[in-house]
GROMACS .gro file of C-alpha atoms in nm:
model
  321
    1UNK     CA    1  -2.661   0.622  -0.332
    2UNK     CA    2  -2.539   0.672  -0.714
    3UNK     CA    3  -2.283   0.395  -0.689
    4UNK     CA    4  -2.587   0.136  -0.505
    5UNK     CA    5  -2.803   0.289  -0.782
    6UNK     CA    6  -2.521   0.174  -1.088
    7UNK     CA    7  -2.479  -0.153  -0.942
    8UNK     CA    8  -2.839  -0.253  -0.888
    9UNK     CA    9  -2.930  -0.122  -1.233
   10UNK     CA   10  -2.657  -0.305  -1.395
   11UNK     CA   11  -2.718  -0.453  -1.765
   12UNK     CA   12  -2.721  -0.804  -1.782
   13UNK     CA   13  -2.476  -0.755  -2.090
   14UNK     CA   14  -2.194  -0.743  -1.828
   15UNK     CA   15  -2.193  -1.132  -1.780
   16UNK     CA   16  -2.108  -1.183  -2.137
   17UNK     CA   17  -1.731  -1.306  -2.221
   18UNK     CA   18  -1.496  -1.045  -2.356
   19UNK     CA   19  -1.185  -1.143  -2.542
   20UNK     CA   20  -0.852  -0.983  -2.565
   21UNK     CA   21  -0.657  -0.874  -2.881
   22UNK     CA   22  -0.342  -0.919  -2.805
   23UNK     CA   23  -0.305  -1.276  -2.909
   24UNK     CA   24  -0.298  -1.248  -3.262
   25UNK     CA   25   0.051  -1.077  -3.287
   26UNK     CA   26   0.228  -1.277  -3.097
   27UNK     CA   27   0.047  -1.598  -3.200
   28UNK     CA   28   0.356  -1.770  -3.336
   29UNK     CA   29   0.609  -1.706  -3.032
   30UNK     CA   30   0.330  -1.728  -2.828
   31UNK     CA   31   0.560  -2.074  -2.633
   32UNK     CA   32   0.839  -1.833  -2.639
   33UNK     CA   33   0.690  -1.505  -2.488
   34UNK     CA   34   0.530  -1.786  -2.164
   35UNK     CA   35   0.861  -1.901  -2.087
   36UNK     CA   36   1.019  -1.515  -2.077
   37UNK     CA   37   0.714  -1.372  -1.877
   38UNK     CA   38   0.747  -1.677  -1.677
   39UNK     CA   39   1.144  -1.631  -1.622
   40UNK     CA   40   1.039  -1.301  -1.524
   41UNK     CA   41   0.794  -1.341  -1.274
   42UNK     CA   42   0.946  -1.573  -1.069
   43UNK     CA   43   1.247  -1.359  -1.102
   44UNK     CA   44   1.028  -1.064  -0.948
   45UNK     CA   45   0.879  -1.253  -0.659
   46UNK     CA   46   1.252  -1.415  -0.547
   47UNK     CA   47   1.443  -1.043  -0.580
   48UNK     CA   48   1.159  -0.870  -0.403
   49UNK     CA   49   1.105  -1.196  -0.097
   50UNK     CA   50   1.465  -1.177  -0.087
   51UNK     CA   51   1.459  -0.792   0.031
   52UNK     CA   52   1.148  -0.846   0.207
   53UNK     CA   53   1.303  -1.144   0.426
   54UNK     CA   54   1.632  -0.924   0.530
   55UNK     CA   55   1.441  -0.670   0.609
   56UNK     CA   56   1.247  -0.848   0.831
   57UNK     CA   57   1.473  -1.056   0.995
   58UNK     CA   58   1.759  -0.816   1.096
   59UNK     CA   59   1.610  -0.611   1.376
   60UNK     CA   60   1.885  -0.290   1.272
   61UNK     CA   61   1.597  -0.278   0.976
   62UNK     CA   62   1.344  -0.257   1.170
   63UNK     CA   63   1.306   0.105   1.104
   64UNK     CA   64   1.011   0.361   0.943
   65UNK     CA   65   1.258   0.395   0.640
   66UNK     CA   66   1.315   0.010   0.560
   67UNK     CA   67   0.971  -0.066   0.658
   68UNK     CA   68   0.882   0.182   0.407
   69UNK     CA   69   1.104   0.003   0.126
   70UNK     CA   70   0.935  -0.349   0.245
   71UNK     CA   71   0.577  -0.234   0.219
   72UNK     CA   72   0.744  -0.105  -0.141
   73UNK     CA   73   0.855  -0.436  -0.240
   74UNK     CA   74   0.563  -0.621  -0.134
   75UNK     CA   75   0.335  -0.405  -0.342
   76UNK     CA   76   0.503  -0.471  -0.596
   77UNK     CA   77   0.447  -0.880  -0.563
   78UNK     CA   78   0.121  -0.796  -0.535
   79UNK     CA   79   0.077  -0.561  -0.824
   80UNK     CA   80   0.268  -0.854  -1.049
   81UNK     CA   81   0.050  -1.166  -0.939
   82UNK     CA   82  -0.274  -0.915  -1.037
   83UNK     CA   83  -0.150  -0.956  -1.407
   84UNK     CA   84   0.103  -1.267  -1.435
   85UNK     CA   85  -0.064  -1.545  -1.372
   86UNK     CA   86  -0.396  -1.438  -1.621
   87UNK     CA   87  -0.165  -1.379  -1.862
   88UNK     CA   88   0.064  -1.691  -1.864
   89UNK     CA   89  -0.261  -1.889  -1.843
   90UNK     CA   90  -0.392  -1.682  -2.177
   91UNK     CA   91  -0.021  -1.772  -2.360
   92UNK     CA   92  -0.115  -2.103  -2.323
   93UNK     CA   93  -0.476  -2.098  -2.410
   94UNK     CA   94  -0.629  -2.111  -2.734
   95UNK     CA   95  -0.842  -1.810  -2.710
   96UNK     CA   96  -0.834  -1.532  -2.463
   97UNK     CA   97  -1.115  -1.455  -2.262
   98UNK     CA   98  -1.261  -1.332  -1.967
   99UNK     CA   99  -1.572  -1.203  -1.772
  100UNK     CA  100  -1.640  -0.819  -1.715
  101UNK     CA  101  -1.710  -0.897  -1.373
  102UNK     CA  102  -1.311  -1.085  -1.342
  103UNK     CA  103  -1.243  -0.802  -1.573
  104UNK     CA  104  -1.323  -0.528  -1.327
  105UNK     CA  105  -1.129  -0.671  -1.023
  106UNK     CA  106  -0.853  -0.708  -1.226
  107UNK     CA  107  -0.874  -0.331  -1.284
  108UNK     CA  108  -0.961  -0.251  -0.945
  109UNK     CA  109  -0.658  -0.447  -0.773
  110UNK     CA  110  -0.408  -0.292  -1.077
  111UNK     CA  111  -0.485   0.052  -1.026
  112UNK     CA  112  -0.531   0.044  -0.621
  113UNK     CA  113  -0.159  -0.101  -0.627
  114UNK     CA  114  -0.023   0.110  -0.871
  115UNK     CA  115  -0.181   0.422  -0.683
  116UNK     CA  116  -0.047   0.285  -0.357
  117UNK     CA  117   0.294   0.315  -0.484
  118UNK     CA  118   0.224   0.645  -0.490
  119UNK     CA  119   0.124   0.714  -0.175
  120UNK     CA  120   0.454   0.476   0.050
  121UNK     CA  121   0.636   0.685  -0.205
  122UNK     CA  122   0.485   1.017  -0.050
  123UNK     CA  123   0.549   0.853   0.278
  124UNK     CA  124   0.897   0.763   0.250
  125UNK     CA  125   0.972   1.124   0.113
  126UNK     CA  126   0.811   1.254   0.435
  127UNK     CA  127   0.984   0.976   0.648
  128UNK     CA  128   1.309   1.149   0.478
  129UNK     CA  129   1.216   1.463   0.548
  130UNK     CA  130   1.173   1.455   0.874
  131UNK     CA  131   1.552   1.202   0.917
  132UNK     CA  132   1.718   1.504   0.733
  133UNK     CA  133   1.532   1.803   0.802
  134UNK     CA  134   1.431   1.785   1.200
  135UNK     CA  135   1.605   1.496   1.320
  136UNK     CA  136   1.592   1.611   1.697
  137UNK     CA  137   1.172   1.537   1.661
  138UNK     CA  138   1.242   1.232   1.446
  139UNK     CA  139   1.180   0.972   1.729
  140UNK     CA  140   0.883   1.170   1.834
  141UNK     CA  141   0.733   1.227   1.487
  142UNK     CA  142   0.755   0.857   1.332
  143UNK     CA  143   0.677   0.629   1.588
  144UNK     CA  144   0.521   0.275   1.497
  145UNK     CA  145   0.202   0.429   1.575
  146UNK     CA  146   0.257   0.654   1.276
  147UNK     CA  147   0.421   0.444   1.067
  148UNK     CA  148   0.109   0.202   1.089
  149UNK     CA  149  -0.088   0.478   0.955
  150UNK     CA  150   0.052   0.568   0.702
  151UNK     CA  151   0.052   0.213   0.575
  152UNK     CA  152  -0.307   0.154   0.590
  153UNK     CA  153  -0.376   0.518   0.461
  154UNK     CA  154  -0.100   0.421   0.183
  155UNK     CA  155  -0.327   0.106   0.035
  156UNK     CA  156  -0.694   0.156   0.190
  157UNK     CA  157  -0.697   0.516   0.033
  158UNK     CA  158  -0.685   0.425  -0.279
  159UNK     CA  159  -0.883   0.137  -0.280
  160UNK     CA  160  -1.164   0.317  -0.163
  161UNK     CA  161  -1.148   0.573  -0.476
  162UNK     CA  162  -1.093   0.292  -0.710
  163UNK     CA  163  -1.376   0.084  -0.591
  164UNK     CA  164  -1.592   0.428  -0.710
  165UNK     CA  165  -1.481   0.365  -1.086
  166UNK     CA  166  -1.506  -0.018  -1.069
  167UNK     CA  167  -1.859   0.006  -0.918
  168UNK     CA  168  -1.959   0.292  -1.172
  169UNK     CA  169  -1.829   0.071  -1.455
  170UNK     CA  170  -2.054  -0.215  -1.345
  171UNK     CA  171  -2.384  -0.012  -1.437
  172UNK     CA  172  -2.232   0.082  -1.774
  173UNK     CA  173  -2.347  -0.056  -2.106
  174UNK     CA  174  -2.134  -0.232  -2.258
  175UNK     CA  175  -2.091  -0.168  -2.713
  176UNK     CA  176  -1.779  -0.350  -2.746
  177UNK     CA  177  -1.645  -0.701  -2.634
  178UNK     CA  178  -1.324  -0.659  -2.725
  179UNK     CA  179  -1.030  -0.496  -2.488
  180UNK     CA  180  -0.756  -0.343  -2.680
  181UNK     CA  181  -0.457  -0.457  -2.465
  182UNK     CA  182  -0.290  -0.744  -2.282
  183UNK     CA  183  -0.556  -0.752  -1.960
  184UNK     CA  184  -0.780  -0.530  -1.818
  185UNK     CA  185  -0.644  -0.155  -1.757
  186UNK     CA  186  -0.825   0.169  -1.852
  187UNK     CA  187  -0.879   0.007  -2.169
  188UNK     CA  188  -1.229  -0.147  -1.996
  189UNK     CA  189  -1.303   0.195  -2.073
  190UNK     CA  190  -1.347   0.194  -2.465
  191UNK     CA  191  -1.580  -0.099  -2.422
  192UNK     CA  192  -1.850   0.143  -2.291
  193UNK     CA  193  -2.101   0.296  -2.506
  194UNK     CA  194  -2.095   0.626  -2.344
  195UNK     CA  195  -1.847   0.718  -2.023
  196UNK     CA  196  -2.069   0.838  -1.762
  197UNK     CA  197  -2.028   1.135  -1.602
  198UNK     CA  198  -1.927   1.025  -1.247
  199UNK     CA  199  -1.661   0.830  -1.410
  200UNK     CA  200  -1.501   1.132  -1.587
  201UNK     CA  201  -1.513   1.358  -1.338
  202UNK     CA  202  -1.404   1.128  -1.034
  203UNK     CA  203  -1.155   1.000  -1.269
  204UNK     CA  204  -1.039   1.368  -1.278
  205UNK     CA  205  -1.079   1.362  -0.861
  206UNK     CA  206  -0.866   1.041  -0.858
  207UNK     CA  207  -0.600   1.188  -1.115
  208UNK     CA  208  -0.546   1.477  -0.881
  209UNK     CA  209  -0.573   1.330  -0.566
  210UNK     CA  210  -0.387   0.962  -0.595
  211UNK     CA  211  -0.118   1.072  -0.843
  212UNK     CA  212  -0.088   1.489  -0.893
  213UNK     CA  213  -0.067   1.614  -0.546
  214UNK     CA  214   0.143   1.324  -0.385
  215UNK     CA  215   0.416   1.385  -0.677
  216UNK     CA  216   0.390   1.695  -0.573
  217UNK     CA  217   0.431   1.681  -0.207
  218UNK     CA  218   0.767   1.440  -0.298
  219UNK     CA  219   0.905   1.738  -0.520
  220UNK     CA  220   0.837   1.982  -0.211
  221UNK     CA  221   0.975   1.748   0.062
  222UNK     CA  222   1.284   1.664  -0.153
  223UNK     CA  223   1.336   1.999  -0.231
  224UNK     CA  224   1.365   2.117   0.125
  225UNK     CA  225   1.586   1.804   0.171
  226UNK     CA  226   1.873   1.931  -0.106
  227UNK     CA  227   1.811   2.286   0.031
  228UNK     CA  228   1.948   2.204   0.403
  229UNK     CA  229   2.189   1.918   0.317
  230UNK     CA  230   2.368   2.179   0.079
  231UNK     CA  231   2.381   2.407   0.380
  232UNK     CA  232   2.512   2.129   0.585
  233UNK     CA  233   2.838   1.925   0.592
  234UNK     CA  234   2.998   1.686   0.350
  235UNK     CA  235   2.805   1.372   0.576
  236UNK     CA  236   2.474   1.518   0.567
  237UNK     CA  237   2.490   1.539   0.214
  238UNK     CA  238   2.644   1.188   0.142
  239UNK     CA  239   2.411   1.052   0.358
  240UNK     CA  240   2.129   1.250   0.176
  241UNK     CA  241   2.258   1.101  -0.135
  242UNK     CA  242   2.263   0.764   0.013
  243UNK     CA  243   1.936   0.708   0.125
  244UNK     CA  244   1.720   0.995  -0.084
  245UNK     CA  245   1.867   0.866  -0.440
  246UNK     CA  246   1.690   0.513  -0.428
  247UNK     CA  247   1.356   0.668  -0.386
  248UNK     CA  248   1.379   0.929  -0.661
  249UNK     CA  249   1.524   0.661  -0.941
  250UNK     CA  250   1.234   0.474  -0.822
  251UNK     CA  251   0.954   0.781  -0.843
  252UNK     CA  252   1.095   0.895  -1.209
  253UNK     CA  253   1.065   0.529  -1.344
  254UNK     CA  254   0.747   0.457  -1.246
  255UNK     CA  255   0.602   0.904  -1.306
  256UNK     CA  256   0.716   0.781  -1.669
  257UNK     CA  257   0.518   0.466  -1.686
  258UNK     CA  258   0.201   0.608  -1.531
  259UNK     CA  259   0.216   0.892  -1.768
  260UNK     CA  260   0.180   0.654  -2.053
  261UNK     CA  261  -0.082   0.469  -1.909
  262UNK     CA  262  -0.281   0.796  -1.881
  263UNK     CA  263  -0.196   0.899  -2.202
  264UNK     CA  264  -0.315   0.552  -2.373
  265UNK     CA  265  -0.687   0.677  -2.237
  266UNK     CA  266  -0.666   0.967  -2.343
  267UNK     CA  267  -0.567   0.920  -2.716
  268UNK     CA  268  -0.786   0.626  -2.727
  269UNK     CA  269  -0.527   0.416  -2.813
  270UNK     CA  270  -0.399   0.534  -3.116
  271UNK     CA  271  -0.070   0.350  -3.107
  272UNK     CA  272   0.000   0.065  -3.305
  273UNK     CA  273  -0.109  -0.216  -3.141
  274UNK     CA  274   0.223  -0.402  -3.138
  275UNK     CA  275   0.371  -0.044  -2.931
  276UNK     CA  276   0.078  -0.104  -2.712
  277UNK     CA  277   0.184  -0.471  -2.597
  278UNK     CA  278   0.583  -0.385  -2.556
  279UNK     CA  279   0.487  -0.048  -2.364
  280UNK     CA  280   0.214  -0.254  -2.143
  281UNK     CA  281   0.481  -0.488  -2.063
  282UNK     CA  282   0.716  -0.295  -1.966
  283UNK     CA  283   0.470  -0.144  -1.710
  284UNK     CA  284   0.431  -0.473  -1.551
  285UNK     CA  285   0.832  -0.567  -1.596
  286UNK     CA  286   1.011  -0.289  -1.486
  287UNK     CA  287   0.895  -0.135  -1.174
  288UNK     CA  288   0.865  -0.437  -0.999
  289UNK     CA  289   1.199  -0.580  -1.127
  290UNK     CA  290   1.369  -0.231  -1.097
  291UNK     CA  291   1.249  -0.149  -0.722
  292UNK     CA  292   1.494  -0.480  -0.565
  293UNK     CA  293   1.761  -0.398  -0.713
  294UNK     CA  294   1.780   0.007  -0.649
  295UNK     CA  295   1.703  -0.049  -0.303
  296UNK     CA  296   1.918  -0.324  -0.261
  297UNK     CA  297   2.185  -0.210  -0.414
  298UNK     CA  298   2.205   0.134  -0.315
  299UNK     CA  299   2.052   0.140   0.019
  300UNK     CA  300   2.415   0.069   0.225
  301UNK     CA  301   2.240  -0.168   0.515
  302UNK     CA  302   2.042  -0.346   0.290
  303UNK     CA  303   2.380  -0.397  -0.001
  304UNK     CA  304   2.562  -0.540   0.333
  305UNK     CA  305   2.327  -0.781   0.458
  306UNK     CA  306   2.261  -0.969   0.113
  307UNK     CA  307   2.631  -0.957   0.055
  308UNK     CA  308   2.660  -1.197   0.352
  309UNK     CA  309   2.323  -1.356   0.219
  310UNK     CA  310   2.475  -1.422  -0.127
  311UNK     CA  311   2.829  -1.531   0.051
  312UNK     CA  312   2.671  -1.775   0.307
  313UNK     CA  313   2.483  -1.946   0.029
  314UNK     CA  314   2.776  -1.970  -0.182
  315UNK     CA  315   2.982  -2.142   0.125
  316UNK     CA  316   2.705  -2.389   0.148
  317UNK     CA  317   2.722  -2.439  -0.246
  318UNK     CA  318   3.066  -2.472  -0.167
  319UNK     CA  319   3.061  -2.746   0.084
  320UNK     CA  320   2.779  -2.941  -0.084
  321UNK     CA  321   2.996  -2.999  -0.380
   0.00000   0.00000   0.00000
């Protein structure tokens, strides 16, 4: 009733145009940073597809572990094309704008990705768990039926608490038209006049429940993970190694970028606003970039079937010329 109640009472202040302020310090290179960002995405969406595409077309990957790693990867196409293409379109524009409304989505499909990582995180570490930890129950414990679930729990979940803030943000009155960052984060925040209550304190909820408590359900599972493969023998640790290392590299990276991003709102951006733009974009260029090549480099199965990828293609390279 509270979030029907915001978004009916909405002020009509919210249609207005805001503008961005990044442009102005990169105005000159401006040509220059488009055709790097560019490089990059395209670089994003071909390293992840190519995962993505073994994966799913080598049946001896067709397990709750690489399935995990694929819903990974595509998440992370996803979470790019929610900023990429706005912002190569505002390189080449003359002045950077956008509607609250556009504004809002674009927060709501950045944060529901970014929290959804997350959770397949959560669920490979339990998916690891169980390989490592009870393998004689592993066939019974993740079956398609739960793998399925914990995919939609892994994206609908979050969706459902961001949707709270983005709705809740809708009814707020608006003091500022000017977002203090590269496109539309928390920083739709400081445009507010006053932060409403159900905002802070299911921000809080969200914090805790999206973020604090599946970190630390990783720590716990990964924990009892080292504790019996240092028990065990020399295989059940390499193969511990093997297969648990990937995901950690990948949970570190990306705990380190989402503490940032929490720490921006918190400060009220007090950083220089040049820090601001290179810490922003390595939010949006790392993970995505980084999660391809951990997994498909040190995930054995993976490593061997786009060895013969890469080798095949060079053959027909070969013969073509």
């Amino acid at each position: 009733c509270v979030l029907v109640r915001a978004w009916s009472e909405r002020p009509k202040s919210n249609a207005t145009y805001l503008t961005l302020d990044w442009y102005t310090e990169i105005n000159k290179y401006r040509y220059v940073f488009f055709f790097v960002m560019f490089t990059l995405y395209i670089l994003i969406i071909c390293t992840n597809s190519t995962i993505l595409y073994l994966i799913w077309i080598h049946k001896n990957l067709h397990e709750p572990m690489y399935i995990f790693i694929a819903a990974l990867l595509l998440n992370s196409v996803l979470y790019s094309t929610t900023v990429y293409p706005k912002l190569l379109t505002d390189f080449l524009s003359e002045i950077q704008v956008t509607t609250y409304s556009a504004c809002l989505f674009q927060f709501f499909m950045f944060y529901t990705l970014g929290c959804s990582e997350f959770l397949l995180l959560a669920a490979m570490a339990y998916d690891r768990y169980v390989a490592i930890c009870k393998p004689l129950e592993y066939q019974t414990i993740m079956r398609k039926t739960t793998v399925g679930i914990f995919l939609v729990m892994a994206w609908l979940v979050p969706a459902c608490h961001i949707a709270v803030q983005a709705i809740a943000s809708a009814g707020a009155k608006l003091c500022d038209s000017n977002i203090k960052g590269i496109f539309c984060s928390n920083a739709v925040y400081t445009l507010q006049c006053e932060r409403s209550r159900l905002i802070t304190i299911f921000g809080v909820f969200l914090l805790i429940d999206l973020a604090i408590l599946p970190m630390l359900f990783i720590v716990y599972t990964y924990t009892k993970i080292f504790i019996v493969s240092h028990r065990s023998c020399k295989e059940i640790r390499k193969k511990t190694a093997e297969t648990c290392l990937p995901h950690l590299l990948v949970l570190i990276s990306y705990s380190m970028f989402f503490v940032y991003d929490i720490s921006i709102a918190r400060v009220k951006s007090d950083f220089p606003k040049t820090t601001r733009i290179i810490m922003t974009l390595q939010i949006m260029l790392y993970q995505p970039l980084l999660n391809p090549f951990i997994y498909g480099l040190k995930m054995k199965d993976i490593s061997k079937h786009l060895n013969k990828l890469l080798s095949q293609a060079k053959t027909i390279s070969c013969i073509k010329t």
